[in-house]
Coordinates of C-alpha atoms and ligand atoms in Angstrom, one line a residue:
M1048 CA 10.0 -26.8 36.7
A1049 CA 13.9 -27.1 37.8
H1050 CA 13.5 -28.7 40.6
L1051 CA 11.3 -31.2 39.2
V1052 CA 13.9 -31.9 36.3
Q1053 CA 16.2 -32.4 38.8
E1054 CA 14.3 -35.0 40.7
I1055 CA 13.5 -37.1 37.6
A1056 CA 17.4 -36.8 36.5
L1057 CA 18.4 -38.2 39.8
A1058 CA 15.6 -40.9 40.4
A1059 CA 16.6 -42.4 37.1
G1060 CA 19.8 -42.5 38.3
T1061 CA 21.6 -41.1 34.8
I1062 CA 23.5 -38.0 36.4
S1063 CA 25.7 -37.0 39.0
P1064 CA 24.4 -34.4 41.7
A1065 CA 26.8 -32.0 39.9
G1066 CA 25.1 -32.7 36.8
G1067 CA 21.9 -32.7 38.0
G1068 CA 22.8 -28.9 39.3
I1069 CA 24.0 -28.0 35.9
L1070 CA 20.8 -29.0 34.6
V1071 CA 18.7 -27.2 37.1
L1072 CA 20.5 -24.4 36.0
L1073 CA 20.0 -24.5 32.7
A1074 CA 16.0 -25.5 33.1
T1075 CA 15.9 -22.4 35.5
L1076 CA 17.5 -20.1 32.8
C1077 CA 15.0 -21.7 30.4
S1078 CA 12.1 -21.0 32.7
W1079 CA 13.1 -17.4 33.3
H1080 CA 13.8 -16.5 29.3
L1081 CA 10.4 -18.1 28.2
L1082 CA 8.7 -16.5 31.1
R1083 CA 10.0 -13.0 30.4
K1084 CA 9.2 -13.1 26.7
F1085 CA 5.6 -14.3 27.7
W1086 CA 5.3 -11.5 30.5
K1087 CA 6.9 -8.9 28.3
L1088 CA 3.4 -9.0 26.1
R1089 CA 1.2 -10.7 28.3
D1090 CA -1.8 -8.0 27.5
I1091 CA -1.9 -8.8 23.7
P1092 CA -4.4 -11.1 22.8
G1093 CA -3.6 -13.6 20.1
P1094 CA -4.0 -17.2 19.7
F1095 CA -2.4 -19.4 22.9
W1096 CA 0.6 -21.5 21.1
A1097 CA 1.5 -18.1 19.3
K1098 CA 2.5 -16.4 22.7
L1099 CA 4.9 -19.5 23.2
T1100 CA 6.4 -20.2 20.0
D1101 CA 6.8 -18.8 16.3
L1102 CA 6.6 -22.2 15.1
Y1103 CA 3.2 -21.5 15.5
R1104 CA 2.5 -18.6 12.8
A1105 CA 5.0 -20.7 10.8
G1106 CA 2.6 -23.6 10.7
I1107 CA -0.5 -20.8 9.5
V1108 CA 2.1 -19.5 6.8
K1109 CA 2.2 -22.8 5.5
T1110 CA -1.3 -23.7 5.2
G1111 CA -1.3 -21.2 2.3
R1112 CA -4.5 -19.4 4.0
S1113 CA -2.5 -17.2 6.2
H1114 CA -4.2 -14.0 4.8
E1115 CA -7.4 -15.2 5.6
I1116 CA -6.5 -17.0 9.2
F1117 CA -4.8 -13.9 10.4
Q1118 CA -7.8 -11.1 9.1
A1119 CA -9.8 -13.6 11.3
Y1120 CA -7.7 -13.5 14.4
H1121 CA -7.5 -9.2 13.9
Q1122 CA -11.4 -9.3 13.8
K1123 CA -11.8 -11.0 16.8
H1124 CA -8.8 -9.8 19.1
G1125 CA -8.9 -6.0 17.5
A1126 CA -5.8 -3.8 16.1
L1127 CA -2.7 -5.6 18.4
L1128 CA -2.6 -9.5 17.7
R1129 CA 0.1 -11.2 19.4
L1130 CA 1.2 -13.5 16.5
G1131 CA 4.5 -15.1 18.3
P1132 CA 6.5 -14.7 21.7
N1133 CA 8.2 -11.3 20.8
M1134 CA 5.4 -10.6 17.2
V1135 CA 2.9 -8.1 17.6
S1136 CA 0.8 -7.6 14.4
V1137 CA -0.9 -4.1 14.1
A1138 CA -4.2 -3.8 12.2
D1139 CA -4.8 0.1 12.6
P1140 CA -3.6 2.1 9.2
A1141 CA -2.9 5.5 11.6
E1142 CA -0.1 3.7 12.8
I1143 CA 1.5 3.4 9.4
P1144 CA 3.7 6.1 10.0
V1145 CA 4.7 4.9 13.3
I1146 CA 6.2 2.1 12.1
Y1147 CA 6.9 2.7 8.7
P1148 CA 8.5 6.2 9.1
M1149 CA 10.5 8.1 6.4
R1150 CA 13.8 8.7 8.3
P1151 CA 16.1 5.7 9.5
G1152 CA 15.8 3.9 13.0
F1153 CA 12.9 1.6 12.4
P1154 CA 14.7 -1.7 10.8
K1155 CA 13.5 -4.7 9.1
G1156 CA 13.7 -7.7 10.9
E1157 CA 15.1 -11.2 10.6
F1158 CA 12.3 -11.9 8.5
Y1159 CA 14.1 -10.8 5.3
D1160 CA 17.1 -13.3 6.2
A1161 CA 14.8 -15.9 4.4
F1162 CA 15.2 -14.4 1.2
I1163 CA 18.7 -14.2 0.9
P1164 CA 20.0 -17.3 -1.2
Y1165 CA 22.9 -19.2 0.9
I1166 CA 25.9 -19.7 -1.2
K1167 CA 28.8 -21.5 -0.6
G1168 CA 30.9 -20.2 1.6
G1169 CA 28.4 -18.3 3.2
S1170 CA 25.2 -15.8 2.5
A1171 CA 24.6 -14.0 -0.9
P1172 CA 24.9 -10.3 -0.4
P1173 CA 22.1 -8.6 0.3
A1174 CA 20.0 -6.8 -2.2
I1175 CA 17.8 -3.9 -1.6
F1176 CA 15.1 -5.0 -0.5
T1177 CA 16.5 -7.8 2.0
A1178 CA 19.6 -5.3 3.4
R1179 CA 18.5 -4.6 7.1
D1180 CA 21.8 -3.0 7.8
E1181 CA 20.2 0.8 7.1
E1182 CA 23.8 2.3 6.4
L1183 CA 24.4 -0.4 3.5
H1184 CA 20.7 -0.4 2.6
K1185 CA 21.5 3.4 1.9
R1186 CA 24.8 2.7 0.1
I1187 CA 23.1 0.4 -2.6
K1188 CA 19.8 2.1 -2.8
S1189 CA 20.7 6.0 -3.3
P1190 CA 22.8 5.5 -6.7
V1191 CA 20.0 3.7 -8.4
A1192 CA 17.2 5.2 -6.9
P1193 CA 16.6 7.8 -9.8
L1194 CA 16.2 5.0 -12.3
Y1195 CA 13.1 3.8 -11.0
S1196 CA 11.4 7.4 -11.1
L1197 CA 8.2 8.0 -13.0
S1198 CA 9.8 10.0 -16.0
N1199 CA 12.9 7.4 -16.0
A1200 CA 10.3 4.5 -16.1
V1201 CA 8.1 6.0 -19.0
K1202 CA 11.2 5.8 -21.3
S1203 CA 11.2 2.1 -21.2
E1204 CA 7.7 2.3 -23.1
P1205 CA 8.9 1.0 -26.3
F1206 CA 10.4 -2.3 -24.6
I1207 CA 6.8 -2.7 -23.3
D1208 CA 5.0 -2.0 -26.5
E1209 CA 7.5 -4.5 -28.2
V1210 CA 6.4 -7.5 -25.7
L1211 CA 3.1 -6.7 -26.3
D1212 CA 3.3 -7.2 -30.0
V1213 CA 4.6 -10.8 -29.2
L1214 CA 1.8 -11.2 -26.6
F1215 CA -0.8 -10.4 -29.2
D1216 CA 0.6 -12.6 -32.3
Q1217 CA 0.7 -15.5 -29.6
L1218 CA -2.7 -15.0 -28.1
D1219 CA -4.2 -14.4 -32.0
A1220 CA -2.2 -17.7 -33.3
R1221 CA -3.0 -19.8 -30.5
F1222 CA -6.5 -19.0 -29.2
E1223 CA -8.4 -16.5 -31.3
K1224 CA -8.6 -18.3 -34.3
S1225 CA -9.0 -21.6 -32.8
Q1226 CA -11.4 -20.4 -29.9
A1227 CA -9.6 -22.8 -27.1
T1228 CA -9.8 -21.8 -23.9
F1229 CA -6.5 -20.9 -21.9
D1230 CA -5.2 -19.6 -18.6
L1231 CA -4.9 -15.9 -18.9
A1232 CA -2.9 -15.9 -15.6
D1233 CA -0.4 -17.9 -16.9
W1234 CA 0.1 -15.5 -19.8
L1235 CA 0.2 -12.5 -17.5
Q1236 CA 2.8 -13.8 -15.8
F1237 CA 4.7 -14.9 -19.1
F1238 CA 4.1 -11.2 -20.2
A1239 CA 5.7 -9.5 -16.7
F1240 CA 9.0 -11.5 -17.0
D1241 CA 9.5 -11.0 -20.5
V1242 CA 8.9 -7.1 -19.9
M1243 CA 11.1 -7.1 -17.0
G1244 CA 13.9 -9.2 -18.7
T1245 CA 13.4 -6.6 -21.7
M1246 CA 14.2 -3.9 -19.3
T1247 CA 16.7 -5.5 -16.9
F1248 CA 18.7 -6.9 -19.6
S1249 CA 17.3 -6.2 -23.3
R1250 CA 16.2 -10.2 -23.0
R1251 CA 13.3 -12.3 -22.8
Y1252 CA 13.0 -15.6 -21.2
G1253 CA 11.1 -16.9 -23.8
F1254 CA 8.0 -17.6 -21.9
L1255 CA 5.8 -15.7 -24.6
E1256 CA 7.2 -17.9 -27.7
T1257 CA 7.0 -21.0 -26.2
G1258 CA 3.9 -20.1 -24.0
R1259 CA 5.2 -22.6 -21.0
D1260 CA 7.5 -22.0 -18.2
V1261 CA 11.1 -22.5 -19.8
Q1262 CA 13.7 -24.4 -18.0
G1263 CA 11.1 -24.8 -14.9
I1264 CA 12.2 -21.0 -13.6
L1265 CA 8.8 -19.9 -12.8
A1266 CA 8.0 -23.3 -10.7
T1267 CA 11.5 -22.9 -9.2
I1268 CA 10.9 -19.4 -8.2
W1269 CA 7.2 -20.9 -6.5
N1270 CA 9.1 -23.6 -4.9
F1271 CA 11.7 -20.9 -3.4
M1272 CA 8.4 -19.0 -1.7
L1273 CA 7.2 -21.8 -0.5
T1274 CA 10.1 -22.9 1.6
V1275 CA 11.1 -18.9 2.5
G1276 CA 6.9 -18.1 3.5
P1277 CA 7.2 -20.3 6.8
M1278 CA 11.2 -19.5 7.2
T1279 CA 10.4 -15.7 7.4
Q1280 CA 8.3 -16.7 10.3
V1281 CA 11.0 -18.5 12.1
P1282 CA 14.6 -17.3 11.7
W1283 CA 16.6 -19.5 13.9
L1284 CA 15.0 -22.6 11.9
D1285 CA 15.7 -21.5 8.6
K1286 CA 19.5 -21.1 9.6
L1287 CA 19.2 -24.5 10.8
L1288 CA 17.5 -26.3 8.1
H1289 CA 19.0 -24.3 5.2
K1290 CA 21.5 -21.4 5.4
N1291 CA 24.5 -22.9 6.7
A1292 CA 27.4 -25.2 5.4
V1293 CA 26.4 -28.8 6.2
M1294 CA 22.5 -28.6 4.7
A1295 CA 23.9 -26.6 1.9
S1296 CA 26.1 -29.8 0.9
F1297 CA 22.8 -31.9 0.6
R1298 CA 20.8 -29.8 -1.4
K1299 CA 20.5 -26.9 -4.0
A1300 CA 18.9 -24.0 -2.7
S1301 CA 16.3 -22.9 -5.2
G1302 CA 16.9 -19.3 -4.3
N1303 CA 20.4 -20.0 -6.0
V1304 CA 18.7 -20.5 -9.2
I1305 CA 17.3 -16.9 -9.4
F1306 CA 20.2 -15.8 -8.5
Q1307 CA 22.0 -17.7 -11.1
I1308 CA 19.5 -15.7 -13.8
A1309 CA 20.9 -12.2 -12.4
A1310 CA 24.5 -13.6 -12.5
D1311 CA 24.6 -14.8 -16.0
N1312 CA 23.4 -11.7 -17.4
V1313 CA 25.6 -9.7 -15.7
A1314 CA 28.7 -11.4 -16.7
R1315 CA 27.4 -12.4 -20.3
R1316 CA 27.0 -8.5 -20.5
K1317 CA 30.8 -8.1 -19.1
A1318 CA 32.0 -10.8 -21.4
E1319 CA 30.3 -10.4 -24.6
A1320 CA 30.9 -7.3 -26.7
N1321 CA 28.1 -8.3 -29.1
D1322 CA 25.7 -8.4 -26.2
A1323 CA 25.1 -4.5 -25.9
P1324 CA 22.0 -3.2 -24.8
R1325 CA 19.7 -1.9 -27.2
A1326 CA 17.8 1.8 -26.6
T1327 CA 14.7 3.0 -27.3
E1328 CA 13.6 6.2 -28.6
G1329 CA 14.1 8.0 -25.6
A1330 CA 17.6 7.1 -25.4
K1331 CA 16.9 4.4 -22.6
T1332 CA 18.9 1.7 -22.5
D1333 CA 18.3 -1.6 -20.3
F1334 CA 18.6 -1.2 -16.4
L1335 CA 22.2 -3.5 -16.7
A1336 CA 23.5 -1.0 -18.7
E1337 CA 22.4 1.5 -16.2
F1338 CA 23.5 -0.4 -13.5
L1339 CA 27.1 -0.9 -15.1
K1340 CA 27.9 2.5 -15.4
I1341 CA 27.0 3.7 -12.2
Q1342 CA 29.4 1.6 -10.7
A1343 CA 32.0 2.2 -13.2
E1344 CA 31.7 5.6 -12.4
N1345 CA 31.3 5.4 -8.6
P1346 CA 34.7 2.7 -7.3
S1347 CA 33.2 3.0 -3.9
I1348 CA 30.1 1.1 -4.7
P1349 CA 30.5 -2.8 -3.5
Q1350 CA 31.5 -4.5 -6.8
W1351 CA 28.6 -7.2 -6.1
S1352 CA 26.2 -4.3 -6.6
P1353 CA 25.3 -4.5 -10.0
L1354 CA 24.4 -8.3 -9.3
V1355 CA 22.1 -7.8 -6.3
W1356 CA 20.4 -4.7 -8.3
T1357 CA 19.7 -7.3 -11.4
F1358 CA 18.2 -9.8 -8.9
S1359 CA 16.1 -7.3 -7.3
N1360 CA 14.2 -6.6 -10.4
V1361 CA 14.0 -10.4 -11.1
I1362 CA 12.8 -11.3 -7.6
A1363 CA 10.8 -7.9 -6.7
G1364 CA 9.1 -6.7 -9.9
S1365 CA 8.1 -9.7 -12.2
D1366 CA 5.9 -12.2 -10.3
S1367 CA 4.3 -9.0 -8.4
T1368 CA 3.2 -6.9 -11.0
A1369 CA 1.8 -10.0 -12.6
V1370 CA -0.7 -10.6 -9.9
V1371 CA -1.8 -7.1 -9.7
M1372 CA -2.6 -7.8 -13.5
R1373 CA -4.5 -11.2 -12.6
T1374 CA -6.5 -9.3 -10.0
T1375 CA -7.4 -6.4 -12.4
M1376 CA -8.2 -8.5 -15.3
Y1377 CA -10.2 -11.5 -13.2
N1378 CA -12.2 -8.9 -11.3
L1379 CA -12.8 -7.0 -14.9
L1380 CA -14.3 -10.4 -16.4
A1381 CA -16.2 -11.3 -13.0
H1382 CA -18.0 -8.3 -13.1
P1383 CA -19.3 -7.8 -16.7
S1384 CA -20.5 -4.2 -15.4
S1385 CA -16.9 -2.9 -14.2
L1386 CA -15.9 -4.6 -17.6
A1387 CA -18.4 -2.2 -19.6
R1388 CA -17.8 1.1 -17.8
L1389 CA -14.2 0.8 -18.2
H1390 CA -14.8 -0.1 -22.0
R1391 CA -16.9 3.1 -21.9
E1392 CA -14.2 5.3 -20.7
L1393 CA -11.7 4.0 -23.0
T1394 CA -13.9 4.2 -26.1
D1395 CA -15.2 7.5 -25.1
P1396 CA -15.1 9.7 -28.4
A1397 CA -14.1 12.5 -26.1
I1398 CA -10.5 11.1 -25.9
T1399 CA -8.2 9.5 -28.6
L1400 CA -6.1 6.5 -27.5
S1401 CA -3.5 4.9 -30.0
R1402 CA -3.8 1.7 -31.3
P1403 CA -3.6 -1.2 -30.9
Y1404 CA -1.5 0.0 -27.5
P1405 CA -2.4 3.2 -25.8
R1406 CA 0.3 5.2 -24.8
W1407 CA 1.1 6.0 -21.2
A1408 CA 0.3 9.6 -21.4
E1409 CA -3.1 8.7 -22.7
V1410 CA -4.0 5.9 -19.7
A1411 CA -2.2 7.9 -16.8
N1412 CA -5.1 9.7 -15.2
L1413 CA -8.1 7.7 -16.7
P1414 CA -10.6 8.1 -13.3
Y1415 CA -12.3 4.4 -13.9
L1416 CA -9.4 2.9 -14.8
D1417 CA -7.2 4.4 -11.8
A1418 CA -10.4 2.9 -9.8
C1419 CA -9.8 -0.5 -10.7
V1420 CA -6.4 -0.5 -10.4
N1421 CA -6.2 1.3 -7.1
E1422 CA -9.4 -1.8 -6.2
A1423 CA -7.2 -4.5 -7.7
V1424 CA -4.0 -3.0 -5.7
R1425 CA -6.1 -3.2 -2.6
L1426 CA -7.6 -6.4 -2.9
H1427 CA -4.9 -8.8 -3.7
P1428 CA -1.4 -7.8 -2.2
P1429 CA 1.3 -9.8 -3.8
F1430 CA 3.7 -9.4 -1.0
C1431 CA 1.1 -10.6 1.9
L1432 CA 2.5 -11.2 5.6
P1433 CA 3.3 -8.6 8.2
L1434 CA 6.3 -6.4 6.9
E1435 CA 8.2 -6.8 10.2
R1436 CA 10.2 -4.0 11.7
V1437 CA 12.4 -4.2 15.0
V1438 CA 11.1 -1.5 17.8
P1439 CA 14.3 0.9 18.0
T1440 CA 16.0 2.0 21.1
G1441 CA 13.8 4.0 23.3
G1442 CA 11.1 2.1 22.5
V1443 CA 7.7 3.3 20.8
T1444 CA 3.6 3.9 21.5
I1445 CA 1.5 1.8 18.9
C1446 CA -2.6 2.0 19.6
G1447 CA -1.7 3.8 22.9
R1448 CA 0.3 0.7 24.1
F1449 CA 4.3 1.3 24.7
F1450 CA 6.7 -1.0 23.4
E1451 CA 9.7 -1.9 24.3
Q1452 CA 12.9 -1.8 22.0
G1453 CA 13.3 -5.4 20.2
T1454 CA 9.6 -6.0 20.2
V1455 CA 8.8 -7.2 16.7
V1456 CA 6.1 -5.1 15.0
G1457 CA 4.5 -5.7 11.5
M1458 CA 1.4 -4.7 9.4
N1459 CA -0.1 -7.0 6.7
P1460 CA -1.4 -5.3 3.8
Y1461 CA -4.1 -8.0 3.2
V1462 CA -5.5 -6.7 6.7
V1463 CA -4.5 -3.3 6.8
N1464 CA -6.0 -2.9 3.0
R1465 CA -9.2 -4.2 4.5
H1466 CA -9.7 -1.6 7.5
R1467 CA -13.7 -1.4 7.7
A1468 CA -13.8 2.4 9.3
T1469 CA -11.8 3.3 6.3
F1470 CA -12.7 1.0 3.5
G1471 CA -16.1 0.6 4.4
D1472 CA -18.5 -2.6 5.3
D1473 CA -18.1 -4.0 1.8
A1474 CA -14.0 -3.9 2.2
D1475 CA -13.7 -7.5 0.9
D1476 CA -15.5 -6.9 -2.2
W1477 CA -14.4 -6.0 -5.6
R1478 CA -16.0 -2.5 -5.7
P1479 CA -14.0 0.5 -7.9
E1480 CA -16.8 2.8 -7.4
R1481 CA -15.9 3.4 -3.5
W1482 CA -12.4 5.2 -5.4
L1483 CA -14.5 7.7 -7.2
E1484 CA -17.0 8.2 -4.1
G1485 CA -17.1 11.3 -1.3
D1486 CA -14.2 14.3 -1.1
E1487 CA -10.7 14.1 -2.2
E1488 CA -10.4 14.1 1.8
R1489 CA -11.7 10.6 2.0
R1490 CA -9.8 9.2 -1.0
R1491 CA -6.5 10.6 0.2
R1492 CA -7.3 8.7 3.7
M1493 CA -7.7 5.3 1.7
E1494 CA -5.1 5.9 -0.5
A1495 CA -2.5 6.5 2.5
A1496 CA -3.9 3.3 4.0
I1497 CA -2.8 0.7 1.3
M1498 CA 0.1 -1.2 2.5
T1499 CA 0.3 -3.2 -1.1
F1500 CA 3.8 -1.6 -2.0
G1501 CA 4.7 -1.1 1.4
A1502 CA 5.4 2.2 3.3
G1503 CA 7.9 5.3 4.4
R1504 CA 11.3 4.4 3.6
R1505 CA 11.4 1.1 2.4
T1506 CA 8.5 1.4 0.0
C1507 CA 8.5 -0.1 -3.3
L1508 CA 11.6 1.2 -5.5
G1509 CA 9.6 -0.2 -8.2
K1510 CA 6.0 1.0 -8.5
H1511 CA 6.0 3.5 -11.0
V1512 CA 7.5 0.7 -13.6
A1513 CA 4.8 -1.6 -12.1
L1514 CA 1.8 0.9 -12.5
L1515 CA 3.1 1.6 -16.2
E1516 CA 3.2 -1.9 -17.2
I1517 CA -0.4 -2.6 -15.5
K1518 CA -2.1 0.2 -17.0
K1519 CA -0.7 -0.7 -20.4
I1520 CA -1.4 -4.3 -20.9
V1521 CA -5.1 -3.8 -19.1
T1522 CA -6.2 -1.0 -21.3
A1523 CA -4.5 -3.0 -24.6
L1524 CA -6.5 -6.1 -23.8
V1525 CA -9.9 -4.7 -23.2
L1526 CA -9.4 -2.8 -26.3
N1527 CA -8.4 -5.3 -28.4
Y1528 CA -10.1 -8.2 -27.3
E1529 CA -13.6 -9.8 -25.8
F1530 CA -12.9 -12.4 -23.2
K1531 CA -15.2 -14.9 -21.9
L1532 CA -14.4 -15.9 -18.7
V1533 CA -15.7 -20.2 -19.0
D1534 CA -15.3 -21.1 -15.7
P1535 CA -15.3 -18.6 -12.6
K1536 CA -14.5 -21.5 -10.3
A1537 CA -11.2 -21.9 -11.4
Y1538 CA -9.7 -19.0 -10.0
V1539 CA -8.1 -19.9 -7.0
V1540 CA -5.4 -18.1 -4.7
E1541 CA -2.4 -19.5 -2.4
N1542 CA -0.5 -17.5 -0.1
S1543 CA 3.0 -18.2 1.2
Y1544 CA 4.1 -14.3 1.3
F1545 CA 4.3 -14.5 -2.4
F1546 CA 0.4 -14.4 -2.9
R1547 CA -0.5 -16.0 -6.1
Q1548 CA -3.3 -17.1 -8.3
R1549 CA -4.4 -19.4 -10.9
G1550 CA -7.1 -20.2 -13.2
I1551 CA -8.1 -17.3 -15.5
M1552 CA -9.8 -19.9 -18.0
V1553 CA -11.1 -17.6 -20.8
Q1554 CA -11.8 -17.5 -24.5
I1555 CA -11.2 -14.7 -26.8
K1556 CA -12.2 -13.1 -30.1
R1557 CA -10.9 -9.7 -31.2
H1558 CA -13.0 -6.9 -30.7
E1559 CA -14.8 -5.5 -34.1
R1560 CA -13.0 -2.4 -34.5
S1561 CA -9.8 -3.3 -33.5
Ligands
HEM1397 C1 2.6 -4.6 -8.3 C2 3.9 -4.9 -8.4 C3 4.6 -4.6 -7.2 C4 4.6 -4.9 -5.6 C5 3.1 -5.0 -5.4 C6 5.7 -4.3 -4.5 C7 5.7 -4.8 -3.6 C8 6.7 -4.3 -2.8 C9 6.7 -4.2 -1.6 C10 5.4 -4.3 -0.2 C11 8.1 -3.6 -0.9 C12 8.2 -3.6 0.5 C13 8.3 -4.5 1.0 C14 8.6 -4.7 2.7 O1 8.8 -3.3 3.4 O2 9.2 -5.7 3.1 C15 8.6 -3.6 -2.1 C16 10.0 -3.0 -2.1 C17 10.9 -3.2 -3.4 N1 10.3 -3.2 -4.3 FE1 8.5 -3.8 -5.4 N2 6.4 -4.2 -6.1 C18 6.2 -4.4 -7.1 C19 6.9 -4.2 -7.9 C20 8.3 -3.8 -8.1 C21 9.0 -3.6 -9.5 C22 8.2 -3.8 -10.8 C23 10.3 -3.4 -8.9 C24 11.6 -3.1 -10.1 C25 11.4 -3.0 -11.1 C26 10.6 -3.4 -7.7 C27 11.5 -3.2 -7.1 C28 11.4 -3.3 -5.3 C29 12.5 -2.9 -4.8 C30 13.9 -2.7 -5.0 C31 12.3 -3.0 -3.3 C32 13.1 -3.0 -1.8 C33 13.1 -1.3 -1.6 C34 13.8 -0.9 -0.3 O3 13.8 -2.1 0.6 O4 14.3 0.2 -0.3 N3 9.0 -4.0 -7.4 N4 7.9 -4.0 -3.2

């Protein structure tokens, strides 16, 4: 190939023999580099073009259907699938502890840089979720991790009840009396954002009161995801197109808008004495008050920490929770037998649930509710591309094959959560009953194979907060309203790493006894 390049260049008379020599050298180095990269993983099956360039899988992500496409590739090729010159997707849940261990030493890949907004003079500081440097990750995560424990999260329950009040008032006023059809998917998103705003800065964004996307914040976040999704697959292209001073001068990155929401709230709290946080009856203040207190007590914590902690809550904790609420509600409404069984469980005379909204302690361990939430979490993971990690020094063996250090490996929650040998041949279907069948060992195996909240050291910090919100709203809605799913076909899903849904078109009326 190098010889050919020189021949062409000389024949065209465009360069001197010395220039030709340099060209040959460059072409040889390039060919050697490509061949070496290709060769290293040559035995791992996958689509032809994916073996040559990361652009191929970026193109798949751009289709919005990457979950189905990657699943089909795994069905065709098996547990190991080559999705890039240096990237392998792994589908066997037995490998979860290998790729996502509890100890440090299996770091996140460049994938995560795509989420860090570019700001003037360089990138914004990394959040807990995006930090790739494991020392830095420990420094910014350890001080706040206890705030997300279940015992602490539960103290926020009054905040959720307060937002439930607003939601129910709006649903009654706008849709119950008029019997107007509306998109429950939108309202669950409004609810999740306003809950996280209340928990984080004692402030609602106003989505519920206005019934719309105030200041286009939600659209901006989705547009950010549409850009970021494909860029996670080709970090060099992201740097070229978005993360440099030249490109930043042409356009405003949408990630900045979300960062700005966090920054405005931190600045307001620091500046305004009358912006004091409210405390719940359990003396729980909002996250921001706790973040600022932690920083004040630990001068070694970076100055910017409260900002990135707040940013983490907004970006990682609002839309994701809304997605699981939607999956649960849509499937309950599309499967009336599931809804009837859940309603029976909630109205069983043997248990007493508080009205209008059950308390967490009353719904934390209801078998059929748990089965429905587990099934929703399994079927539709809100973050839905392989969660990429870099093989550490010394290499690692996965599915019996040794991988050199530096190889990028990852597991896709959508694919792993449908592992047939673990979940059964009906793994694509909604069937909460699967969580109630078999022995404890089978159930534990299924739970350990769910990748929706990630796994190991970098597992989701906000899982308890999310489950608290989800169980609270699902039980409140099912107990208080009768739903009619007006157009089941209106429900559509779209994946750009963030895996969202739209179109839960319903009519509601109050249950007679509520
Ligand atoms: C159903 C809702 C949620 C889902 C499915 C979810 C999912 C995830 C996943 C998959 C990861 C790990 C990503 C990776 O390894 O690449 C993660 C990390 C994280 N999540 Fe969540 N999340 C949810 C809700 C929340 C909430 C409510 C909060 C905050 C209140 C939150 C805060 C975080 C943080 C801070 C991390 C980074 C943890 C670390 O890197 O150490 N998440 N989440």
